[in-house]
PDB file of C-alpha atoms in Angstrom:
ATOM      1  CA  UNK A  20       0.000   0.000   0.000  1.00 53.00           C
ATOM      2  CA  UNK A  21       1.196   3.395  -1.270  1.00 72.00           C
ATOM      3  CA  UNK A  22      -0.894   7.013   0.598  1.00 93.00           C
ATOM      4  CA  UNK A  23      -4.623   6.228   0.953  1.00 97.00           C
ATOM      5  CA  UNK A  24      -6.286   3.750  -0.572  1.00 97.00           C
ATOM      6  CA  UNK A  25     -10.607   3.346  -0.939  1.00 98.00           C
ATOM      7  CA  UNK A  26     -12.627   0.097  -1.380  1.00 97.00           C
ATOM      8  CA  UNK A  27     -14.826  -0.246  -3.157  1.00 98.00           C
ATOM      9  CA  UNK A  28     -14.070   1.746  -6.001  1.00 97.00           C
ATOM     10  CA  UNK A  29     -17.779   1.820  -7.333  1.00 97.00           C
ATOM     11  CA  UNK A  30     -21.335   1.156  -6.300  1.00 97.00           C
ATOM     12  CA  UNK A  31     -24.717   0.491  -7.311  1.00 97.00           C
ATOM     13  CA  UNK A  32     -26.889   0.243  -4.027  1.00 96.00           C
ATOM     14  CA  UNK A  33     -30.455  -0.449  -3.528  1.00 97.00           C
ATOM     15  CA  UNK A  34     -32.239   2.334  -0.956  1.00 98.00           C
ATOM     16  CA  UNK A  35     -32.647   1.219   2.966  1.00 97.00           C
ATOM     17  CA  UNK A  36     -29.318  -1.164   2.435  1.00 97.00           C
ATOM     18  CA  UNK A  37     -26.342  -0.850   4.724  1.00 97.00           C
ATOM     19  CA  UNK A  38     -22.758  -0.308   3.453  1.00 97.00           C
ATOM     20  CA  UNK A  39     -19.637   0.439   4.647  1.00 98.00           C
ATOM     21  CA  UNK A  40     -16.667   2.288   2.726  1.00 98.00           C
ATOM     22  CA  UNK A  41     -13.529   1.853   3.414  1.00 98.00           C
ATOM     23  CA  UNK A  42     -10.435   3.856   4.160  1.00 98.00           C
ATOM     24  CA  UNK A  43      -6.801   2.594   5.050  1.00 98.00           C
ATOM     25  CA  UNK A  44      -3.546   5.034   4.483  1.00 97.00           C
ATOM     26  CA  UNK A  45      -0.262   3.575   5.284  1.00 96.00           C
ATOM     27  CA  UNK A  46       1.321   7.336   5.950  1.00 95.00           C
ATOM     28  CA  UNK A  47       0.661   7.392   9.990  1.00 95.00           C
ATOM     29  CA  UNK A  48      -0.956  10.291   9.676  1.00 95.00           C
ATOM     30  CA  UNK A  49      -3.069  11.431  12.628  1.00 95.00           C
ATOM     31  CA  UNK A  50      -6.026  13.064  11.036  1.00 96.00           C
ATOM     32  CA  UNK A  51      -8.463  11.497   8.322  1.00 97.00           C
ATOM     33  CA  UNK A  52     -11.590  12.747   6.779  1.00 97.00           C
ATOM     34  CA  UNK A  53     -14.408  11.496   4.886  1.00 98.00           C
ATOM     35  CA  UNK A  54     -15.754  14.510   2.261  1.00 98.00           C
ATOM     36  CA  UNK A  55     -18.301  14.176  -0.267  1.00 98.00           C
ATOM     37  CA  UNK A  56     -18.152  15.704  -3.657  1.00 97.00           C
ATOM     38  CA  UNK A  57     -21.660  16.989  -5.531  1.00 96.00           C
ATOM     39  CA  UNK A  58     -21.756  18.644  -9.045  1.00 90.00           C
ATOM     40  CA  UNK A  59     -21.420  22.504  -8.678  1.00 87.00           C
ATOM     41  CA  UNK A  60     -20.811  22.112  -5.190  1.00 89.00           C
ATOM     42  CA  UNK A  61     -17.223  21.864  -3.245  1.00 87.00           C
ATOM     43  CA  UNK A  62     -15.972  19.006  -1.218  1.00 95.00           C
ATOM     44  CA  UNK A  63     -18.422  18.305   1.823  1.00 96.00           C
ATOM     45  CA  UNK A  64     -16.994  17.158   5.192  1.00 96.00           C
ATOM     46  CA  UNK A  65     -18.609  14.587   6.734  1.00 98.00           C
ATOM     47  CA  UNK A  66     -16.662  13.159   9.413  1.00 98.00           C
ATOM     48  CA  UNK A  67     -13.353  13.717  10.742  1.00 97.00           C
ATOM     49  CA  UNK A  68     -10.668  11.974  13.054  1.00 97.00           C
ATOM     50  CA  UNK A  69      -7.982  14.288  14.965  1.00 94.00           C
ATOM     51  CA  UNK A  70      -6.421  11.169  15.905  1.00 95.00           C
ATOM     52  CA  UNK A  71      -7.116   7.553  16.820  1.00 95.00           C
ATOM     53  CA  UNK A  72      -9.903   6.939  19.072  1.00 95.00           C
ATOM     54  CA  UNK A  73     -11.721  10.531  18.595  1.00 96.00           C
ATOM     55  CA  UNK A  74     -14.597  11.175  16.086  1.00 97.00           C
ATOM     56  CA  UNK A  75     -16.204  14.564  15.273  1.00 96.00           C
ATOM     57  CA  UNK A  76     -19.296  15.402  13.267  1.00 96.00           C
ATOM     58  CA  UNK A  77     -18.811  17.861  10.130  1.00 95.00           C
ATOM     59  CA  UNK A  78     -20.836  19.344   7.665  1.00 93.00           C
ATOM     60  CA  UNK A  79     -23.211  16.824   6.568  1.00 97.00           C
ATOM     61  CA  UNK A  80     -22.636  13.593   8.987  1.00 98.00           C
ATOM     62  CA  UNK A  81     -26.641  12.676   9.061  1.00 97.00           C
ATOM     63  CA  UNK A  82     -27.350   9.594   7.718  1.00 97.00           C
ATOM     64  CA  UNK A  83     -23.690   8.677   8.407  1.00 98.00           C
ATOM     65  CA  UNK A  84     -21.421   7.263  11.170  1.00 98.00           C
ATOM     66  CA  UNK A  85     -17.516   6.522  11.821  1.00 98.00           C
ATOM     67  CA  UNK A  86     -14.567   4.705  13.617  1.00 97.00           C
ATOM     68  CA  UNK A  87     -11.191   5.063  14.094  1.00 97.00           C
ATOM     69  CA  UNK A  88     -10.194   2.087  16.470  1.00 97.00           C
ATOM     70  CA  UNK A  89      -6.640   2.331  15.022  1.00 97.00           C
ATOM     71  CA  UNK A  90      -4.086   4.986  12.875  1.00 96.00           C
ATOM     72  CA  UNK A  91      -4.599   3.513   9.544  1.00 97.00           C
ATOM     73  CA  UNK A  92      -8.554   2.810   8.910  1.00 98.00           C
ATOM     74  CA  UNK A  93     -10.873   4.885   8.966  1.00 98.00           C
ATOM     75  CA  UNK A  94     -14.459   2.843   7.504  1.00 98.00           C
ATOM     76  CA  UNK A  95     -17.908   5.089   7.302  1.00 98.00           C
ATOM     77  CA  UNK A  96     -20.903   3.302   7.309  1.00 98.00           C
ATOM     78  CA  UNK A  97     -24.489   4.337   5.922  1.00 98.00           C
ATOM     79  CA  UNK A  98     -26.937   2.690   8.464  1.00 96.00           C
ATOM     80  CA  UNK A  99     -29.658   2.673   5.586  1.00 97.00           C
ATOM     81  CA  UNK A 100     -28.531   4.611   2.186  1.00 97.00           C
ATOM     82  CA  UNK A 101     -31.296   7.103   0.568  1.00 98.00           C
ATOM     83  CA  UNK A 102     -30.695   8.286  -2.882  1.00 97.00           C
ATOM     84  CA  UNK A 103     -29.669  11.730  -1.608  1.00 97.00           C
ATOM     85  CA  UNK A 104     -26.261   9.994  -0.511  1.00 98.00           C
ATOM     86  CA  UNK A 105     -25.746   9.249  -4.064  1.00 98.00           C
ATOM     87  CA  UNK A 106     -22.305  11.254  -4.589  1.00 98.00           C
ATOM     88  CA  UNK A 107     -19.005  10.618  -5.053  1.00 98.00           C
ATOM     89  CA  UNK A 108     -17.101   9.962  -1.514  1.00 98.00           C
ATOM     90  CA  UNK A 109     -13.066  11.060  -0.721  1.00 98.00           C
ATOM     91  CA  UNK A 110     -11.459  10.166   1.981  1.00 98.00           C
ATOM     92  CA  UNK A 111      -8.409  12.575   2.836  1.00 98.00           C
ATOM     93  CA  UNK A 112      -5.219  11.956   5.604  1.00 97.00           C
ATOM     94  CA  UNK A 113      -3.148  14.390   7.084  1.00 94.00           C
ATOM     95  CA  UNK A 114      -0.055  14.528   9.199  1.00 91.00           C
ATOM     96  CA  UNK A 115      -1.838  16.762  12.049  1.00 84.00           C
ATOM     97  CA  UNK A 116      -4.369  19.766  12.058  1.00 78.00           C
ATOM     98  CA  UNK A 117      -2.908  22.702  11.932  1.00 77.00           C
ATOM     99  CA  UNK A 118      -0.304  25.054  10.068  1.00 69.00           C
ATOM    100  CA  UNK A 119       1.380  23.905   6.962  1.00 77.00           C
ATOM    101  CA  UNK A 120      -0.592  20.327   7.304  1.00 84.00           C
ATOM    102  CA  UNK A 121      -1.996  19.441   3.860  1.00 91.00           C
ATOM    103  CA  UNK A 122      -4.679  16.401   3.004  1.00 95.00           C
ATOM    104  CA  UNK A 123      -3.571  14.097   1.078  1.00 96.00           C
ATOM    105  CA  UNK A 124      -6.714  12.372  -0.698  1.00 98.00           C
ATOM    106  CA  UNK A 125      -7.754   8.817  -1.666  1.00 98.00           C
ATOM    107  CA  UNK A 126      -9.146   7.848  -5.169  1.00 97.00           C
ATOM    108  CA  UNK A 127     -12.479   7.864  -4.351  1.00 97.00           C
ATOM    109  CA  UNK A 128     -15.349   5.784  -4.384  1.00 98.00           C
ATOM    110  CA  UNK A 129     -18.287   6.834  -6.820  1.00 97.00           C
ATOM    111  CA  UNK A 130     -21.596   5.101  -5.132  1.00 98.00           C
ATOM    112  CA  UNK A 131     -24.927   5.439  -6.569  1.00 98.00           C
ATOM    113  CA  UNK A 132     -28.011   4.410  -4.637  1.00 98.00           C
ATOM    114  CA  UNK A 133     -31.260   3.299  -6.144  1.00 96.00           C
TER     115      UNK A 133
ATOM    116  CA  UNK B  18     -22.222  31.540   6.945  1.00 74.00           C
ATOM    117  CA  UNK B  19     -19.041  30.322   5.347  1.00 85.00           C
ATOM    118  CA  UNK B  20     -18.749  31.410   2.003  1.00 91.00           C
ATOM    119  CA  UNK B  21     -15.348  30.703  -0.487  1.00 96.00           C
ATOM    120  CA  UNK B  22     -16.327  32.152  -4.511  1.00 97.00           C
ATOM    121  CA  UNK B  23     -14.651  31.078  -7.394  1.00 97.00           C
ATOM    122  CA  UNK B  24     -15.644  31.468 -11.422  1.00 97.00           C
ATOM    123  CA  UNK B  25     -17.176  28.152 -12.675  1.00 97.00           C
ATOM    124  CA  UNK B  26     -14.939  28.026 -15.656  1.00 97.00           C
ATOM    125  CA  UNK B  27     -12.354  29.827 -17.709  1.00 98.00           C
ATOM    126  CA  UNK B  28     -10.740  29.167 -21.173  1.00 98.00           C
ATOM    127  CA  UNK B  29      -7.281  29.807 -21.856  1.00 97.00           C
ATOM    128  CA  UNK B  30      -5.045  29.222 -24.595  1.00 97.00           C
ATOM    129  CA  UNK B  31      -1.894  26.587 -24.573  1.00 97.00           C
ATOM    130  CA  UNK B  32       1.579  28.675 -23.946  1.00 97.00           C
ATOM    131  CA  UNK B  33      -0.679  31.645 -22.157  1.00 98.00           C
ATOM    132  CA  UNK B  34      -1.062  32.427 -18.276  1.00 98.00           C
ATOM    133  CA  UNK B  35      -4.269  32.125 -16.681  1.00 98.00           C
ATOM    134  CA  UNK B  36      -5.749  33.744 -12.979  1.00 98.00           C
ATOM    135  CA  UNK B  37      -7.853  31.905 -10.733  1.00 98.00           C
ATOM    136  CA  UNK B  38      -9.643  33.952  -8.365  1.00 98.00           C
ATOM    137  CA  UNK B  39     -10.876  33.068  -4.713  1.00 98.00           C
ATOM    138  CA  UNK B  40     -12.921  34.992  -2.566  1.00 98.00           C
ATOM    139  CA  UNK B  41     -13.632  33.761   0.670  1.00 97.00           C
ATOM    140  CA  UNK B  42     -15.895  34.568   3.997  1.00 95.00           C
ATOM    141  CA  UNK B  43     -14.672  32.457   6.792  1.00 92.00           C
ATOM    142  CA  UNK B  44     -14.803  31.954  10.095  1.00 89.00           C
ATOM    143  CA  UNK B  45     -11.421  32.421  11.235  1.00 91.00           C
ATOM    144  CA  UNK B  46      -8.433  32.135   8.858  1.00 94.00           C
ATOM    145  CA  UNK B  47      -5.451  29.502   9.332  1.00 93.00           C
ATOM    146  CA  UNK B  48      -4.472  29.097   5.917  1.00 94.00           C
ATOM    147  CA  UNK B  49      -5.854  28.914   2.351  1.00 96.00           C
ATOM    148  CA  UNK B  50      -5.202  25.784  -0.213  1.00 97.00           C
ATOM    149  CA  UNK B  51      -5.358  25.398  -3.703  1.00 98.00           C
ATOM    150  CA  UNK B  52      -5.709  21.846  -5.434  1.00 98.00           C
ATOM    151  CA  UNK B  53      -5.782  20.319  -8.994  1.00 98.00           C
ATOM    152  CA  UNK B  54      -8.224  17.834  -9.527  1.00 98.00           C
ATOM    153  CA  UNK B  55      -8.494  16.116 -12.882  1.00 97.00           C
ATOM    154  CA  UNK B  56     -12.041  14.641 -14.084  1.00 95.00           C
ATOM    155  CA  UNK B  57     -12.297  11.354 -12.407  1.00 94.00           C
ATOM    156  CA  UNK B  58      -9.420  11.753 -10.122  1.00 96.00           C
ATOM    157  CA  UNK B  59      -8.521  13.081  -6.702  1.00 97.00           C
ATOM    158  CA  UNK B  60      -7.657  16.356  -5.975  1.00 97.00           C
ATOM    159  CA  UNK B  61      -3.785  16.781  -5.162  1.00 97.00           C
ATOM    160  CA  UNK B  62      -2.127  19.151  -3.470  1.00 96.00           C
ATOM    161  CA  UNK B  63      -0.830  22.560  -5.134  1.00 96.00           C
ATOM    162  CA  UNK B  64       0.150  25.244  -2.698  1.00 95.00           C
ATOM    163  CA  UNK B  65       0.033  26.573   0.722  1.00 95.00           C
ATOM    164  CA  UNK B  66      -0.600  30.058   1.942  1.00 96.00           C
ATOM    165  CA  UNK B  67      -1.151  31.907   5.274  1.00 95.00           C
ATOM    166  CA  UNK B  68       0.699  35.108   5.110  1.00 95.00           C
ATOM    167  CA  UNK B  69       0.094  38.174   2.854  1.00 97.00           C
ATOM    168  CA  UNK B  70       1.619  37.772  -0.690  1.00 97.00           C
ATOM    169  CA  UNK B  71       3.001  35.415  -3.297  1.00 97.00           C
ATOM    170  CA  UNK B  72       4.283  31.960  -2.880  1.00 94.00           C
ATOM    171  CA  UNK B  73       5.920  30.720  -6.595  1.00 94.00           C
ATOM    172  CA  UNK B  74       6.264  27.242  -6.982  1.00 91.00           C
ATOM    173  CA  UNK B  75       7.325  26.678 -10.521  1.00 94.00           C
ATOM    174  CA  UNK B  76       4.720  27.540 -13.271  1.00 96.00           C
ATOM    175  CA  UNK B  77       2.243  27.760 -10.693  1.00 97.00           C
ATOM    176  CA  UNK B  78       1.777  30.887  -8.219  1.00 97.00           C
ATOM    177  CA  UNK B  79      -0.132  32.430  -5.197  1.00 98.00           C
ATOM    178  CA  UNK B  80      -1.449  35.447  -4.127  1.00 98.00           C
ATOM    179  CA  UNK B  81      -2.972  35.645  -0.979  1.00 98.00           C
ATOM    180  CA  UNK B  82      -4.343  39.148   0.408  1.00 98.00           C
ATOM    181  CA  UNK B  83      -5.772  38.637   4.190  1.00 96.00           C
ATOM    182  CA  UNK B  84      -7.291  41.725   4.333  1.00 96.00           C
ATOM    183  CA  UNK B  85      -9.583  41.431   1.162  1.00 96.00           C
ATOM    184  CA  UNK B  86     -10.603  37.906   1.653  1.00 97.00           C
ATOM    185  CA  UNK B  87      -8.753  37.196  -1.553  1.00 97.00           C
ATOM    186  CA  UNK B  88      -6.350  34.409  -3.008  1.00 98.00           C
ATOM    187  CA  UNK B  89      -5.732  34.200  -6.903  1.00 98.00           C
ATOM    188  CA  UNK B  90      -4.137  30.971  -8.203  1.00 98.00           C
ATOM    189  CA  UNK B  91      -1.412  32.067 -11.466  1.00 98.00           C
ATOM    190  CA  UNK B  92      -0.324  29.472 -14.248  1.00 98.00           C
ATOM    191  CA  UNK B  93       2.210  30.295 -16.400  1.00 97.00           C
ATOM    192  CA  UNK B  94       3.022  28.185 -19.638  1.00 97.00           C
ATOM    193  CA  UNK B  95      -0.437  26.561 -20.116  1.00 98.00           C
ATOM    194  CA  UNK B  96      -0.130  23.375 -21.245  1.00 97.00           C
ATOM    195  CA  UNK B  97      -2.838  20.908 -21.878  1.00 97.00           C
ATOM    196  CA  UNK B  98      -1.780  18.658 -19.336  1.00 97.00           C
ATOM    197  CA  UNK B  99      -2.909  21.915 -16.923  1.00 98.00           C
ATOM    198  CA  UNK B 100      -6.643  21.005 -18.104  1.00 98.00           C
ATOM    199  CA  UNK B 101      -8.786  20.014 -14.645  1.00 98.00           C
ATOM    200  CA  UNK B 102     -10.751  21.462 -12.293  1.00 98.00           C
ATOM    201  CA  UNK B 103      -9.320  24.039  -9.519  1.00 98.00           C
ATOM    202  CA  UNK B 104     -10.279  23.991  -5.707  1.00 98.00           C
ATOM    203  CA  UNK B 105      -9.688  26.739  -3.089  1.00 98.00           C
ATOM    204  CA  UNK B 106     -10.059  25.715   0.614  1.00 96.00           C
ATOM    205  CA  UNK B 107      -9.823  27.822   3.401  1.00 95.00           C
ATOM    206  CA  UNK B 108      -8.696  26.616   7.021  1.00 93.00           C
ATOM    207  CA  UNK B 109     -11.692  28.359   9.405  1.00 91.00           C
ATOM    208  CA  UNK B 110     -11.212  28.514  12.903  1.00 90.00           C
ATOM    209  CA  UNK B 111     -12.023  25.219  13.834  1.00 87.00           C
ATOM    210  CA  UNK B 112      -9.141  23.794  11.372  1.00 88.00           C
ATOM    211  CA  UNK B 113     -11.767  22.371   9.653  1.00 90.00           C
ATOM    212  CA  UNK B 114     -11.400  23.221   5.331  1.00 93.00           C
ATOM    213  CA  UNK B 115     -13.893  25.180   3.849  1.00 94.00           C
ATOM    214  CA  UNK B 116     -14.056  24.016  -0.105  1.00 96.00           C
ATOM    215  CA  UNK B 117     -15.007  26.443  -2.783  1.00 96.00           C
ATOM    216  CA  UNK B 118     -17.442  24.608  -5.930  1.00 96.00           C
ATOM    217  CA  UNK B 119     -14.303  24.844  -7.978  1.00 97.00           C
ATOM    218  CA  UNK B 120     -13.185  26.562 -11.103  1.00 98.00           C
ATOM    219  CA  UNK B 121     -12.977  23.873 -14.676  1.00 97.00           C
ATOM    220  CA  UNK B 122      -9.722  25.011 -16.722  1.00 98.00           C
ATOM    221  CA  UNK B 123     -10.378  24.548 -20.343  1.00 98.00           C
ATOM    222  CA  UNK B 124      -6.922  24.545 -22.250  1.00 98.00           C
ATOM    223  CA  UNK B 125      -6.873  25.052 -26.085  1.00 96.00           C
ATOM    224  CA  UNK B 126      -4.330  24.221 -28.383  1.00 94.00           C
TER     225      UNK B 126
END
């Protein structure tokens, strides 16, 4: 594993279902983020992780949940998808929070729901 | 509210030099990105600013002006390669990024 990587890489996914995205980056960076990315709008944050263990809630994080039990993964799960959620989903890494600390970002996963 | 405004799209020609404005209402400043994402990609890093003025990093420069809420992105050399869409993101005072929509770069030979 080189940076960030995303599973899966695309999805079709019938309304009410559960499903669970996945996020693993092999840089030991403290601070991941899930964003998601709408035509004509900018990058949406949903959830965010300061560091291992700690959670917080940002933009848009209804319908959504996370955990960080460990450095590298960092999975978000929708409890029961609505076509809304159709988008396409980043998740970003960086070293820390502040100052000169840029996000480094996964290749996405596009997921449609139905 | 948070606000960051950027043009939807520009055209420029191969060999030319573009700007890329950014406007932004935030709450609290620490710091103000810019990104290239290609169609269908990620968007990768591009520069860094959080004092007053203009940070060159090869063909690409930026301008960042504090007191006007303004940052302007500068590409020198078009090439088509430079072709994608261009983010601004602002650092508010929670250290959370603010994303603009984006601006789409349309190079033409």
């Amino acid at each position: 594993i080189a940076g960030i990587t995303q599973a899966p890489t695309s999805q079709i996914l019938a309304a009410g279902r559960r499903m669970t995205l996945r996020c693993t980056q092999d840089m030991r960076h403290n601070a991941m983020y899930w964003y998601r990315q709408d035509l004509g709008l900018g990058l949406r944050l949903i959830h965010y992780s300061n560091t291992a263990g700690t959670t917080g809630k940002g933009e848009v994080p209804d319908g959504y949940s996370v955990s960080r039990a460990n450095t590298d993964d960092f999975p978000l799960t929708l409890a029961s998808a609505v076509p809304s959620q159709t988008s396409v989903y980043f998740c970003a890494s960086s070293r820390g929070t502040s100052d000169y600390n840029e996000q480094f970002f996964g290749p996405g996963t596009r997921l449609t729901v139905l | 509210g948070q606000n960051i405004d950027q043009p939807t799209e520009m055209t420029a020609t191969e060999g030319a030099i573009v700007q890329i404005n950014c406007t932004y209402q935030t709450s609290g400043f620490n710091g103000l990105f810019w990104y290239q994402q290609h169609a269908g990609e990620a968007p990768t890093f591009l520069s860094y600013n959080v004092l007053d003025g203009l940070e060159e990093k090869g063909r690409f420069s930026s301008f960042l002006s504090r007191s006007k809420g303004y940052s302007y992105l500068l590409l020198k050399e078009l090439q088509m390669k430079d072709s994608a869409s261009y983010l601004c993101a602002v650092r508010d005072s929670n250290y959370q990024l603010i994303w603009g929509a984006g601006t789409k770069l349309i190079i033409k030979p």
